[in-house]
PDB file of C-alpha atoms in Angstrom:
ATOM      1  CA  UNK A 225      13.089 -25.445  72.243  1.00  0.00           C
ATOM      2  CA  UNK A 226      15.821 -23.353  73.863  1.00  0.00           C
ATOM      3  CA  UNK A 227      16.201 -19.374  73.549  1.00  0.00           C
ATOM      4  CA  UNK A 228      18.507 -19.486  70.303  1.00  0.00           C
ATOM      5  CA  UNK A 229      16.114 -22.077  68.527  1.00  0.00           C
ATOM      6  CA  UNK A 230      13.224 -19.858  69.218  1.00  0.00           C
ATOM      7  CA  UNK A 231      15.028 -16.659  67.878  1.00  0.00           C
ATOM      8  CA  UNK A 232      16.070 -18.363  64.569  1.00  0.00           C
ATOM      9  CA  UNK A 233      12.573 -19.584  63.927  1.00  0.00           C
ATOM     10  CA  UNK A 234      11.100 -16.060  64.399  1.00  0.00           C
ATOM     11  CA  UNK A 235      14.034 -14.501  62.376  1.00  0.00           C
ATOM     12  CA  UNK A 236      13.439 -16.870  59.559  1.00  0.00           C
ATOM     13  CA  UNK A 237       9.622 -16.246  59.354  1.00  0.00           C
ATOM     14  CA  UNK A 238      10.240 -12.508  59.239  1.00  0.00           C
ATOM     15  CA  UNK A 239      12.936 -12.624  56.294  1.00  0.00           C
ATOM     16  CA  UNK A 240      10.368 -14.829  54.347  1.00  0.00           C
ATOM     17  CA  UNK A 241       7.647 -12.270  54.787  1.00  0.00           C
ATOM     18  CA  UNK A 242       9.971  -9.554  53.956  1.00  0.00           C
ATOM     19  CA  UNK A 243      10.825 -11.346  50.600  1.00  0.00           C
ATOM     20  CA  UNK A 244       7.389 -11.798  49.707  1.00  0.00           C
ATOM     21  CA  UNK A 245       6.602  -8.044  50.367  1.00  0.00           C
ATOM     22  CA  UNK A 246       9.572  -6.960  48.065  1.00  0.00           C
ATOM     23  CA  UNK A 247       8.571  -9.490  45.311  1.00  0.00           C
ATOM     24  CA  UNK A 248       4.871  -8.152  45.273  1.00  0.00           C
ATOM     25  CA  UNK A 249       6.155  -4.551  45.275  1.00  0.00           C
ATOM     26  CA  UNK A 250       8.359  -4.965  42.263  1.00  0.00           C
ATOM     27  CA  UNK A 251       5.778  -6.890  40.341  1.00  0.00           C
ATOM     28  CA  UNK A 252       3.307  -3.887  40.899  1.00  0.00           C
ATOM     29  CA  UNK A 253       6.088  -1.214  40.008  1.00  0.00           C
ATOM     30  CA  UNK A 254       6.871  -3.039  36.745  1.00  0.00           C
ATOM     31  CA  UNK A 255       3.076  -3.369  35.740  1.00  0.00           C
ATOM     32  CA  UNK A 256       2.604   0.309  36.206  1.00  0.00           C
ATOM     33  CA  UNK A 257       5.776   1.164  34.476  1.00  0.00           C
ATOM     34  CA  UNK A 258       4.770  -0.896  31.497  1.00  0.00           C
ATOM     35  CA  UNK A 259       1.615   1.084  30.829  1.00  0.00           C
ATOM     36  CA  UNK A 260       3.979   4.194  29.985  1.00  0.00           C
ATOM     37  CA  UNK A 261       6.326   2.333  27.727  1.00  0.00           C
ATOM     38  CA  UNK A 262       6.067   2.941  24.135  1.00  0.00           C
ATOM     39  CA  UNK A 263       7.800  -0.059  22.500  1.00  0.00           C
ATOM     40  CA  UNK A 264       9.460  -0.114  19.004  1.00  0.00           C
ATOM     41  CA  UNK A 265       6.541  -0.357  16.733  1.00  0.00           C
ATOM     42  CA  UNK A 266       8.702  -2.253  14.284  1.00  0.00           C
ATOM     43  CA  UNK A 267       7.966  -5.466  16.252  1.00  0.00           C
ATOM     44  CA  UNK A 268       5.037  -6.203  14.167  1.00  0.00           C
ATOM     45  CA  UNK A 269       1.280  -6.351  14.958  1.00  0.00           C
ATOM     46  CA  UNK A 270       2.024  -8.000  18.340  1.00  0.00           C
ATOM     47  CA  UNK A 271       3.844  -5.010  19.794  1.00  0.00           C
ATOM     48  CA  UNK A 272       2.035  -3.257  22.677  1.00  0.00           C
ATOM     49  CA  UNK A 273       0.973   0.346  21.976  1.00  0.00           C
ATOM     50  CA  UNK A 274       0.498   3.513  23.872  1.00  0.00           C
ATOM     51  CA  UNK A 275      -2.726   4.482  25.455  1.00  0.00           C
ATOM     52  CA  UNK A 276      -4.657   7.168  23.652  1.00  0.00           C
ATOM     53  CA  UNK A 277      -2.481   6.897  20.582  1.00  0.00           C
ATOM     54  CA  UNK A 278      -1.966   5.016  17.303  1.00  0.00           C
ATOM     55  CA  UNK A 279       1.577   4.107  16.630  1.00  0.00           C
ATOM     56  CA  UNK A 280       3.347   2.197  13.858  1.00  0.00           C
ATOM     57  CA  UNK A 281       5.893   2.043  11.319  1.00  0.00           C
ATOM     58  CA  UNK A 282       6.100   2.360   7.532  1.00  0.00           C
ATOM     59  CA  UNK A 283       8.365   0.453   5.219  1.00  0.00           C
ATOM     60  CA  UNK A 284       9.075   0.636   1.447  1.00  0.00           C
ATOM     61  CA  UNK A 285       8.955  -2.365  -0.700  1.00  0.00           C
ATOM     62  CA  UNK A 286      12.267  -3.724   0.296  1.00  0.00           C
ATOM     63  CA  UNK A 287      11.432  -3.458   3.971  1.00  0.00           C
ATOM     64  CA  UNK A 288      13.293  -0.380   4.752  1.00  0.00           C
ATOM     65  CA  UNK A 289      12.026   2.547   6.915  1.00  0.00           C
ATOM     66  CA  UNK A 290       9.966   4.950   4.835  1.00  0.00           C
ATOM     67  CA  UNK A 291      10.107   8.597   5.794  1.00  0.00           C
ATOM     68  CA  UNK A 292       7.669  11.412   5.108  1.00  0.00           C
ATOM     69  CA  UNK A 293       4.845   8.899   4.314  1.00  0.00           C
ATOM     70  CA  UNK A 294       1.378  10.130   5.645  1.00  0.00           C
ATOM     71  CA  UNK A 295      -0.746   8.367   7.969  1.00  0.00           C
ATOM     72  CA  UNK A 296      -4.222   9.221   8.933  1.00  0.00           C
ATOM     73  CA  UNK A 297      -7.033   8.217  10.992  1.00  0.00           C
ATOM     74  CA  UNK A 298     -10.835   7.827   9.824  1.00  0.00           C
ATOM     75  CA  UNK A 299     -13.520   7.572  12.258  1.00  0.00           C
ATOM     76  CA  UNK A 300     -16.160   5.142  11.301  1.00  0.00           C
ATOM     77  CA  UNK A 301     -19.215   7.433  12.396  1.00  0.00           C
ATOM     78  CA  UNK A 302     -17.655  11.029  12.203  1.00  0.00           C
ATOM     79  CA  UNK A 303     -15.974  11.141   9.042  1.00  0.00           C
ATOM     80  CA  UNK A 304     -12.872  13.441   8.756  1.00  0.00           C
ATOM     81  CA  UNK A 305     -12.445  13.994  12.522  1.00  0.00           C
ATOM     82  CA  UNK A 306      -8.901  12.276  12.596  1.00  0.00           C
ATOM     83  CA  UNK A 307      -5.470  13.522  12.676  1.00  0.00           C
ATOM     84  CA  UNK A 308      -2.789  13.183   9.927  1.00  0.00           C
ATOM     85  CA  UNK A 309       0.952  12.963  10.410  1.00  0.00           C
ATOM     86  CA  UNK A 310       4.109  12.201   8.540  1.00  0.00           C
ATOM     87  CA  UNK A 311       6.690   9.356   9.432  1.00  0.00           C
ATOM     88  CA  UNK A 312       9.908  10.290  10.821  1.00  0.00           C
ATOM     89  CA  UNK A 313      13.330   9.445   9.299  1.00  0.00           C
ATOM     90  CA  UNK A 314      12.977   5.846  10.953  1.00  0.00           C
ATOM     91  CA  UNK A 315       9.673   5.255   9.364  1.00  0.00           C
ATOM     92  CA  UNK A 316       7.701   5.528  12.728  1.00  0.00           C
ATOM     93  CA  UNK A 317       4.685   7.694  13.540  1.00  0.00           C
ATOM     94  CA  UNK A 318       2.265   8.633  16.424  1.00  0.00           C
ATOM     95  CA  UNK A 319      -1.121   9.814  16.237  1.00  0.00           C
ATOM     96  CA  UNK A 320      -3.166  11.049  19.070  1.00  0.00           C
ATOM     97  CA  UNK A 321      -6.648   9.759  19.110  1.00  0.00           C
ATOM     98  CA  UNK A 322      -9.877  11.627  20.326  1.00  0.00           C
ATOM     99  CA  UNK A 323     -11.141   9.828  23.442  1.00  0.00           C
ATOM    100  CA  UNK A 324     -14.275   7.852  23.586  1.00  0.00           C
ATOM    101  CA  UNK A 325     -15.258   8.577  19.950  1.00  0.00           C
ATOM    102  CA  UNK A 326     -15.794   4.887  18.902  1.00  0.00           C
ATOM    103  CA  UNK A 327     -13.927   3.033  16.241  1.00  0.00           C
ATOM    104  CA  UNK A 328     -11.234   4.318  14.027  1.00  0.00           C
ATOM    105  CA  UNK A 329      -9.598   3.129  10.971  1.00  0.00           C
ATOM    106  CA  UNK A 330      -5.818   3.655   9.881  1.00  0.00           C
ATOM    107  CA  UNK A 331      -5.021   4.631   6.316  1.00  0.00           C
ATOM    108  CA  UNK A 332      -1.740   5.685   4.488  1.00  0.00           C
ATOM    109  CA  UNK A 333      -0.349   6.916   1.384  1.00  0.00           C
ATOM    110  CA  UNK A 334       2.875   8.539  -0.039  1.00  0.00           C
ATOM    111  CA  UNK A 335       3.590  11.082  -2.734  1.00  0.00           C
ATOM    112  CA  UNK A 336       6.252   9.926  -4.895  1.00  0.00           C
ATOM    113  CA  UNK A 337       7.986  11.977  -7.617  1.00  0.00           C
ATOM    114  CA  UNK A 338       9.008   9.922 -10.714  1.00  0.00           C
ATOM    115  CA  UNK A 339       9.845  10.911 -14.247  1.00  0.00           C
ATOM    116  CA  UNK A 340       8.714  14.573 -13.819  1.00  0.00           C
ATOM    117  CA  UNK A 341       5.445  13.365 -12.320  1.00  0.00           C
ATOM    118  CA  UNK A 342       3.999  12.998  -8.821  1.00  0.00           C
ATOM    119  CA  UNK A 343       2.170   9.705  -7.961  1.00  0.00           C
ATOM    120  CA  UNK A 344      -0.037   9.109  -4.793  1.00  0.00           C
ATOM    121  CA  UNK A 345      -0.009   5.622  -3.733  1.00  0.00           C
ATOM    122  CA  UNK A 346      -1.806   4.011  -1.100  1.00  0.00           C
ATOM    123  CA  UNK A 347       0.029   1.994   1.723  1.00  0.00           C
ATOM    124  CA  UNK A 348      -0.782  -1.552   2.598  1.00  0.00           C
ATOM    125  CA  UNK A 349      -1.920  -1.902   6.130  1.00  0.00           C
ATOM    126  CA  UNK A 350      -0.475  -5.050   8.034  1.00  0.00           C
ATOM    127  CA  UNK A 351      -3.635  -4.992  10.041  1.00  0.00           C
ATOM    128  CA  UNK A 352      -6.859  -3.316   8.418  1.00  0.00           C
ATOM    129  CA  UNK A 353      -9.120  -3.902  11.264  1.00  0.00           C
ATOM    130  CA  UNK A 354     -10.806  -0.996  13.187  1.00  0.00           C
ATOM    131  CA  UNK A 355      -9.765   0.032  16.756  1.00  0.00           C
ATOM    132  CA  UNK A 356     -10.678   2.255  19.777  1.00  0.00           C
ATOM    133  CA  UNK A 357      -8.594   4.767  21.466  1.00  0.00           C
ATOM    134  CA  UNK A 358      -8.448   2.329  24.483  1.00  0.00           C
ATOM    135  CA  UNK A 359      -6.804  -0.582  22.727  1.00  0.00           C
ATOM    136  CA  UNK A 360      -3.335   0.940  22.281  1.00  0.00           C
ATOM    137  CA  UNK A 361      -3.401   0.078  18.653  1.00  0.00           C
ATOM    138  CA  UNK A 362      -0.203  -0.536  16.580  1.00  0.00           C
ATOM    139  CA  UNK A 363      -0.667  -0.298  12.658  1.00  0.00           C
ATOM    140  CA  UNK A 364       2.281  -0.929  10.441  1.00  0.00           C
ATOM    141  CA  UNK A 365       2.126  -0.041   6.728  1.00  0.00           C
ATOM    142  CA  UNK A 366       4.156  -1.004   3.741  1.00  0.00           C
ATOM    143  CA  UNK A 367       4.475   0.537   0.227  1.00  0.00           C
ATOM    144  CA  UNK A 368       3.763  -2.299  -2.134  1.00  0.00           C
ATOM    145  CA  UNK A 369       4.121  -2.214  -6.011  1.00  0.00           C
ATOM    146  CA  UNK A 370       1.397  -4.718  -6.682  1.00  0.00           C
ATOM    147  CA  UNK A 371      -1.248  -6.474  -4.840  1.00  0.00           C
ATOM    148  CA  UNK A 372      -4.990  -6.168  -3.932  1.00  0.00           C
ATOM    149  CA  UNK A 373      -6.040  -3.401  -1.760  1.00  0.00           C
ATOM    150  CA  UNK A 374      -7.844  -4.924   1.415  1.00  0.00           C
ATOM    151  CA  UNK A 375     -11.440  -3.576   0.630  1.00  0.00           C
ATOM    152  CA  UNK A 376     -12.587  -6.821  -1.039  1.00  0.00           C
ATOM    153  CA  UNK A 377     -15.715  -5.086  -2.299  1.00  0.00           C
ATOM    154  CA  UNK A 378     -13.739  -3.043  -4.564  1.00  0.00           C
ATOM    155  CA  UNK A 379     -11.549  -4.054  -7.609  1.00  0.00           C
ATOM    156  CA  UNK A 380      -8.535  -1.810  -6.599  1.00  0.00           C
ATOM    157  CA  UNK A 381      -4.696  -2.498  -6.611  1.00  0.00           C
ATOM    158  CA  UNK A 382      -1.664  -0.882  -5.642  1.00  0.00           C
ATOM    159  CA  UNK A 383      -0.129  -1.165  -9.304  1.00  0.00           C
ATOM    160  CA  UNK A 384      -1.179   0.946 -12.166  1.00  0.00           C
ATOM    161  CA  UNK A 385      -3.859   0.214 -14.690  1.00  0.00           C
ATOM    162  CA  UNK A 386      -3.655  -0.013 -18.436  1.00  0.00           C
ATOM    163  CA  UNK A 387      -6.721   0.981 -20.446  1.00  0.00           C
ATOM    164  CA  UNK A 388      -6.800  -0.634 -23.884  1.00  0.00           C
ATOM    165  CA  UNK A 389      -8.736   0.787 -26.939  1.00  0.00           C
ATOM    166  CA  UNK A 390      -9.240  -0.651 -30.353  1.00  0.00           C
ATOM    167  CA  UNK A 391      -8.647   1.778 -33.310  1.00  0.00           C
ATOM    168  CA  UNK A 392     -12.034   2.142 -34.867  1.00  0.00           C
ATOM    169  CA  UNK A 393     -10.675   1.828 -38.340  1.00  0.00           C
ATOM    170  CA  UNK A 394      -8.964  -1.621 -37.374  1.00  0.00           C
ATOM    171  CA  UNK A 395      -9.845  -4.522 -39.386  1.00  0.00           C
ATOM    172  CA  UNK A 396     -11.589  -6.795 -36.894  1.00  0.00           C
ATOM    173  CA  UNK A 397      -9.726  -7.268 -33.813  1.00  0.00           C
ATOM    174  CA  UNK A 398     -12.826  -7.248 -31.678  1.00  0.00           C
ATOM    175  CA  UNK A 399     -11.630 -10.241 -29.636  1.00  0.00           C
ATOM    176  CA  UNK A 400      -9.571  -7.935 -27.303  1.00  0.00           C
ATOM    177  CA  UNK A 401      -8.833 -10.961 -25.023  1.00  0.00           C
ATOM    178  CA  UNK A 402      -6.511 -12.351 -27.966  1.00  0.00           C
ATOM    179  CA  UNK A 403      -4.354  -9.144 -27.912  1.00  0.00           C
ATOM    180  CA  UNK A 404      -1.167  -9.811 -25.888  1.00  0.00           C
ATOM    181  CA  UNK A 405       0.690  -6.773 -24.670  1.00  0.00           C
ATOM    182  CA  UNK A 406       4.366  -6.820 -23.781  1.00  0.00           C
ATOM    183  CA  UNK A 407       5.657  -4.304 -21.174  1.00  0.00           C
ATOM    184  CA  UNK A 408       9.274  -3.731 -21.172  1.00  0.00           C
ATOM    185  CA  UNK A 409      10.797  -1.610 -18.396  1.00  0.00           C
ATOM    186  CA  UNK A 410      12.552   1.516 -19.541  1.00  0.00           C
ATOM    187  CA  UNK A 411      14.916   2.471 -16.465  1.00  0.00           C
ATOM    188  CA  UNK A 412      14.130   1.672 -12.801  1.00  0.00           C
ATOM    189  CA  UNK A 413      10.611   1.357 -11.568  1.00  0.00           C
ATOM    190  CA  UNK A 414       9.044   4.078  -9.179  1.00  0.00           C
ATOM    191  CA  UNK A 415      10.744   2.569  -6.130  1.00  0.00           C
ATOM    192  CA  UNK A 416      14.119   2.445  -7.693  1.00  0.00           C
ATOM    193  CA  UNK A 417      14.211  -1.459  -8.281  1.00  0.00           C
ATOM    194  CA  UNK A 418      14.731  -3.132 -11.569  1.00  0.00           C
ATOM    195  CA  UNK A 419      11.582  -4.252 -13.249  1.00  0.00           C
ATOM    196  CA  UNK A 420      10.555  -7.341 -15.197  1.00  0.00           C
ATOM    197  CA  UNK A 421       9.296  -7.627 -18.632  1.00  0.00           C
ATOM    198  CA  UNK A 422       5.482  -8.395 -18.521  1.00  0.00           C
ATOM    199  CA  UNK A 423       3.321  -9.948 -21.067  1.00  0.00           C
ATOM    200  CA  UNK A 424      -0.558  -9.397 -20.214  1.00  0.00           C
ATOM    201  CA  UNK A 425      -3.634 -10.085 -21.875  1.00  0.00           C
ATOM    202  CA  UNK A 426      -7.381  -9.422 -20.969  1.00  0.00           C
ATOM    203  CA  UNK A 427      -9.014 -12.158 -18.883  1.00  0.00           C
ATOM    204  CA  UNK A 428     -12.299 -11.956 -20.913  1.00  0.00           C
ATOM    205  CA  UNK A 429     -13.918 -10.247 -23.840  1.00  0.00           C
ATOM    206  CA  UNK A 430     -14.800  -6.515 -23.395  1.00  0.00           C
ATOM    207  CA  UNK A 431     -12.564  -6.396 -20.257  1.00  0.00           C
ATOM    208  CA  UNK A 432     -10.651  -3.408 -21.459  1.00  0.00           C
ATOM    209  CA  UNK A 433      -8.446  -2.949 -18.485  1.00  0.00           C
ATOM    210  CA  UNK A 434      -5.086  -4.699 -17.523  1.00  0.00           C
ATOM    211  CA  UNK A 435      -4.619  -3.999 -13.777  1.00  0.00           C
ATOM    212  CA  UNK A 436      -2.076  -4.221 -11.047  1.00  0.00           C
ATOM    213  CA  UNK A 437       1.108  -3.296 -13.125  1.00  0.00           C
ATOM    214  CA  UNK A 438       3.901  -1.995 -11.211  1.00  0.00           C
ATOM    215  CA  UNK A 439       4.243   1.670 -11.906  1.00  0.00           C
ATOM    216  CA  UNK A 440       7.121   2.566 -14.064  1.00  0.00           C
ATOM    217  CA  UNK A 441       8.013   3.630 -17.597  1.00  0.00           C
ATOM    218  CA  UNK A 442       7.440   0.936 -20.226  1.00  0.00           C
ATOM    219  CA  UNK A 443       8.038   0.393 -23.976  1.00  0.00           C
ATOM    220  CA  UNK A 444       4.760  -1.306 -24.992  1.00  0.00           C
ATOM    221  CA  UNK A 445       4.395  -3.543 -27.887  1.00  0.00           C
ATOM    222  CA  UNK A 446       1.131  -5.697 -28.967  1.00  0.00           C
ATOM    223  CA  UNK A 447       0.606  -8.961 -30.957  1.00  0.00           C
ATOM    224  CA  UNK A 448      -2.580 -10.588 -32.091  1.00  0.00           C
ATOM    225  CA  UNK A 449      -2.113 -14.089 -30.700  1.00  0.00           C
ATOM    226  CA  UNK A 450      -4.284 -16.070 -33.167  1.00  0.00           C
ATOM    227  CA  UNK A 451      -2.253 -15.077 -36.141  1.00  0.00           C
ATOM    228  CA  UNK A 452       1.008 -13.668 -34.433  1.00  0.00           C
ATOM    229  CA  UNK A 453       0.597 -10.525 -36.281  1.00  0.00           C
ATOM    230  CA  UNK A 454       2.599  -7.755 -34.639  1.00  0.00           C
ATOM    231  CA  UNK A 455       0.061  -4.695 -34.112  1.00  0.00           C
ATOM    232  CA  UNK A 456       0.794  -0.961 -34.100  1.00  0.00           C
ATOM    233  CA  UNK A 457       0.168   1.017 -30.850  1.00  0.00           C
ATOM    234  CA  UNK A 458      -0.060   4.664 -29.633  1.00  0.00           C
ATOM    235  CA  UNK A 459      -0.512   6.331 -26.475  1.00  0.00           C
ATOM    236  CA  UNK A 460      -4.069   7.606 -26.891  1.00  0.00           C
ATOM    237  CA  UNK A 461      -4.127   9.426 -23.516  1.00  0.00           C
ATOM    238  CA  UNK A 462      -1.661  11.869 -24.719  1.00  0.00           C
ATOM    239  CA  UNK A 463      -1.258  11.339 -28.423  1.00  0.00           C
ATOM    240  CA  UNK A 464      -4.181  13.070 -29.982  1.00  0.00           C
ATOM    241  CA  UNK A 465      -2.979  12.558 -33.441  1.00  0.00           C
ATOM    242  CA  UNK A 466      -3.036   8.833 -33.053  1.00  0.00           C
ATOM    243  CA  UNK A 467       0.484   8.253 -34.491  1.00  0.00           C
ATOM    244  CA  UNK A 468       0.565   4.431 -34.365  1.00  0.00           C
ATOM    245  CA  UNK A 469       4.036   2.811 -34.192  1.00  0.00           C
ATOM    246  CA  UNK A 470       5.421  -0.618 -33.696  1.00  0.00           C
ATOM    247  CA  UNK A 471       6.152   0.257 -30.073  1.00  0.00           C
ATOM    248  CA  UNK A 472       5.368   3.242 -27.694  1.00  0.00           C
ATOM    249  CA  UNK A 473       7.192   4.298 -24.641  1.00  0.00           C
ATOM    250  CA  UNK A 474       4.570   5.426 -21.891  1.00  0.00           C
ATOM    251  CA  UNK A 475       4.429   6.649 -18.373  1.00  0.00           C
ATOM    252  CA  UNK A 476       1.405   6.222 -16.219  1.00  0.00           C
ATOM    253  CA  UNK A 477      -0.582   9.393 -15.394  1.00  0.00           C
ATOM    254  CA  UNK A 478       0.105  10.897 -11.891  1.00  0.00           C
ATOM    255  CA  UNK A 479      -1.816  13.546  -9.778  1.00  0.00           C
ATOM    256  CA  UNK A 480      -2.090  15.765 -12.738  1.00  0.00           C
ATOM    257  CA  UNK A 481      -5.197  13.606 -13.875  1.00  0.00           C
ATOM    258  CA  UNK A 482      -8.370  13.793 -11.713  1.00  0.00           C
ATOM    259  CA  UNK A 483      -9.946  10.664 -13.327  1.00  0.00           C
ATOM    260  CA  UNK A 484      -7.032   8.684 -14.536  1.00  0.00           C
ATOM    261  CA  UNK A 485      -4.624   8.561 -11.765  1.00  0.00           C
ATOM    262  CA  UNK A 486      -1.835   5.785 -12.050  1.00  0.00           C
ATOM    263  CA  UNK A 487      -3.380   4.734 -15.413  1.00  0.00           C
ATOM    264  CA  UNK A 488      -2.078   4.595 -19.108  1.00  0.00           C
ATOM    265  CA  UNK A 489      -3.906   4.223 -22.225  1.00  0.00           C
ATOM    266  CA  UNK A 490      -2.739   2.148 -25.397  1.00  0.00           C
ATOM    267  CA  UNK A 491      -4.790   2.022 -28.527  1.00  0.00           C
ATOM    268  CA  UNK A 492      -4.023  -0.834 -31.133  1.00  0.00           C
ATOM    269  CA  UNK A 493      -4.444  -1.382 -34.853  1.00  0.00           C
ATOM    270  CA  UNK A 494      -3.676  -3.662 -37.694  1.00  0.00           C
ATOM    271  CA  UNK A 495      -4.035  -0.628 -40.111  1.00  0.00           C
ATOM    272  CA  UNK A 496      -1.192   0.234 -41.789  1.00  0.00           C
TER     273      UNK A 496
END
């Protein structure tokens, strides 16, 4: 091998080693930078998070960013030790977590003014699982008009509840599962959308609650299905004189009620 061939072989080996060093250095730099990047939490539960923080996004029933929603953390051991924040105009939020304090659960709610009342409505978590501060957790939420709240041990729903009550002076009508109620929306629902007319009945006798009704203002009527007789109804949460009529327009109660939040009460009778 002459001088020039030896020189080219040595130079080629040097370039190869230099290229390998540059590649390894670039990989290490990108890996380090990725630990400090907070990606858009709107990418879903698969998005990476930020060390020491809970991040996410809240959307309305139509999937649009929801501002001024409240998100908070609840520690599974030390209750009430978490932080509480409001979402920004783009629906995003960031909560700093206390280091090395075990498992956390993210929860959220909104306060919504509607028909001169204020309603507190829980938000639906995309992922209800607990997490630690080291997991870089991402938890997105959505405001839902209806649906079962994830805690399967409780019979709780995002929609409102109607409590039915039979007039004590009514003739029979003790088989309440045969009373069919029709809910006709009066104006838009609480989220501004157009509601649908609903016909609902109790699933079994002595079940006096109709659950998971989209919160709105409704004109309510009732029919006794075995005979087709139209019944008279009244708002027994608010009408203490029990003025029964063929139809009644009713709102769900809001935060002004400590025991009946997001509920309405309808009494029915066949008494003329």
